[in-house]
Amino acid sequence: MNKEILKDFIQRVWNEGDISAISEYLADSYHVMHDPGDPWNGMTLDVAGFQNRVSISRAPVPDQRFEIQSLFENEDSVCMTWLWKGTHLGEIAGIPPTGKTLHMSGATVYFFENNKISGHWQVADRLSIFQQLQANRSQ
């Protein structure tokens, strides 16, 4: 069941940018347990805080898409491996938009409480994004 909830959440919230749907999926508090390079790393967010996080995260790459590679479910967690891509249309880390497509991969463990997502632990290849931004800037 949690796998289906997560698939819907990724599609509606992260791929389509429907921040009004966040309250359907999130627990009252959401803890970013481990996500190096994420400005929200270590924070606990309410629904409004998570909506802000999605809006800010999607702004420089509004067409971003997560392509789920695999899902592994336990009682209270789902591990998702993913590929991500999006067009660099806004400033990222002081680098102006290049219009180029960026690619990244990662794995995220989402935690659930009463069929609501309550947090995540993630590793993402953010170094490759930085390398792509640097290469695109010099072209």
Coordinates of C-alpha atoms in Angstrom, one line a residue:
M1 CA 0.0 0.0 0.0
N2 CA 2.8 2.5 0.9
K3 CA 4.4 1.9 -2.5
E4 CA 1.3 3.1 -4.3
I5 CA 1.0 6.1 -2.0
L6 CA 4.7 7.0 -2.7
K7 CA 4.3 6.6 -6.5
D8 CA 1.3 8.9 -6.4
F9 CA 3.2 11.4 -4.2
I10 CA 6.2 11.5 -6.6
Q11 CA 4.0 12.0 -9.6
R12 CA 1.6 14.6 -8.3
V13 CA 3.9 16.6 -6.0
W14 CA 7.4 16.3 -7.4
N15 CA 6.8 15.7 -11.1
E16 CA 3.6 17.8 -11.6
G17 CA 4.4 20.4 -8.9
D18 CA 0.9 20.1 -7.3
I19 CA 1.8 21.5 -3.8
S20 CA -1.9 21.6 -2.9
A21 CA -1.8 17.7 -2.8
I22 CA 1.0 17.6 -0.2
S23 CA -1.5 17.5 2.7
E24 CA -3.0 14.2 1.3
Y25 CA 0.4 12.5 1.6
L26 CA 2.3 14.0 4.5
A27 CA 2.1 13.3 8.2
D28 CA 1.8 16.3 10.5
S29 CA 5.6 16.5 10.7
Y30 CA 8.2 15.4 8.1
H31 CA 11.8 14.9 9.1
V32 CA 14.6 15.2 6.6
M33 CA 16.9 12.8 8.4
H34 CA 19.9 12.6 6.0
D35 CA 20.1 14.4 2.8
P36 CA 23.6 16.0 2.3
G37 CA 23.5 19.1 0.2
D38 CA 19.8 19.7 0.8
P39 CA 19.2 23.0 2.6
W40 CA 16.5 21.3 4.7
N41 CA 18.8 18.5 5.9
G42 CA 18.1 17.7 9.5
M43 CA 14.9 19.8 9.7
T44 CA 11.4 18.8 10.6
L45 CA 8.8 20.4 8.4
D46 CA 5.0 20.8 8.7
V47 CA 2.9 20.7 5.5
A48 CA 3.4 24.5 4.8
G49 CA 7.2 24.0 5.3
F50 CA 7.2 21.1 2.9
Q51 CA 5.1 23.1 0.3
N52 CA 7.8 25.8 0.5
R53 CA 10.5 23.2 0.1
V54 CA 8.9 21.8 -3.1
S55 CA 8.3 25.3 -4.5
I56 CA 11.8 26.4 -4.0
S57 CA 13.3 23.1 -5.2
R58 CA 11.3 23.1 -8.4
A59 CA 11.7 26.7 -9.3
P60 CA 15.1 26.5 -11.2
V61 CA 14.0 23.2 -12.9
P62 CA 10.1 23.5 -13.3
D63 CA 9.9 20.6 -15.7
Q64 CA 11.8 18.2 -13.5
R65 CA 10.8 14.5 -13.5
F66 CA 11.7 11.6 -11.2
E67 CA 11.7 8.3 -13.0
I68 CA 11.3 5.5 -10.4
Q69 CA 13.7 2.7 -11.1
S70 CA 12.7 0.4 -8.2
L71 CA 10.7 0.3 -5.0
F72 CA 11.3 -2.0 -2.0
E73 CA 8.7 -1.9 0.8
N74 CA 9.0 -2.8 4.5
E75 CA 6.4 -2.4 7.2
D76 CA 6.9 1.4 7.7
S77 CA 9.3 2.4 4.9
V78 CA 9.7 2.3 1.1
C79 CA 13.1 2.6 -0.6
M80 CA 13.0 4.2 -4.0
T81 CA 15.9 4.3 -6.5
W82 CA 15.4 7.0 -9.1
L83 CA 16.7 8.9 -12.1
W84 CA 16.0 12.6 -12.2
K85 CA 16.2 15.2 -15.0
G86 CA 15.1 18.7 -15.6
T87 CA 15.9 21.8 -17.7
H88 CA 18.0 24.4 -16.0
L89 CA 15.7 27.5 -16.3
G90 CA 16.6 29.3 -13.1
E91 CA 19.6 30.1 -11.0
I92 CA 21.2 27.2 -9.1
A93 CA 24.1 27.9 -6.7
G94 CA 24.7 31.3 -8.3
I95 CA 24.9 29.8 -11.8
P96 CA 22.5 31.5 -14.2
P97 CA 20.1 29.4 -16.3
T98 CA 21.7 27.5 -19.2
G99 CA 18.6 26.0 -20.8
K100 CA 20.5 22.6 -20.7
T101 CA 19.0 19.4 -19.3
L102 CA 20.5 18.2 -16.0
H103 CA 20.6 14.5 -14.9
M104 CA 21.0 13.0 -11.5
S105 CA 20.4 9.6 -9.8
G106 CA 19.8 8.6 -6.2
A107 CA 18.1 6.4 -3.6
T108 CA 15.6 7.6 -1.0
V109 CA 14.1 5.7 1.9
Y110 CA 10.7 7.2 2.8
F111 CA 9.2 6.5 6.2
F112 CA 5.5 6.2 6.9
E113 CA 3.2 6.6 9.9
N114 CA -0.4 5.6 9.4
N115 CA -0.1 5.6 5.6
K116 CA 1.4 9.1 5.6
I117 CA 4.9 10.0 4.7
S118 CA 6.8 11.2 7.8
G119 CA 10.3 11.7 6.5
H120 CA 13.2 10.5 4.3
W121 CA 16.9 9.4 4.3
Q122 CA 18.5 10.1 1.0
V123 CA 21.7 9.8 -1.1
A124 CA 21.7 11.8 -4.3
D125 CA 24.5 12.4 -6.9
R126 CA 24.4 16.2 -6.4
L127 CA 28.1 16.4 -7.4
S128 CA 27.1 15.4 -10.9
I129 CA 24.7 18.3 -11.0
F130 CA 27.5 20.7 -10.0
Q131 CA 29.8 19.2 -12.6
Q132 CA 27.1 19.6 -15.3
L133 CA 26.4 23.2 -14.3
Q134 CA 30.1 24.0 -14.5
A135 CA 30.5 22.4 -17.9
N136 CA 27.3 24.1 -19.2
R137 CA 28.5 27.5 -17.9
S138 CA 31.8 27.2 -19.8
Q139 CA 30.1 26.4 -23.2

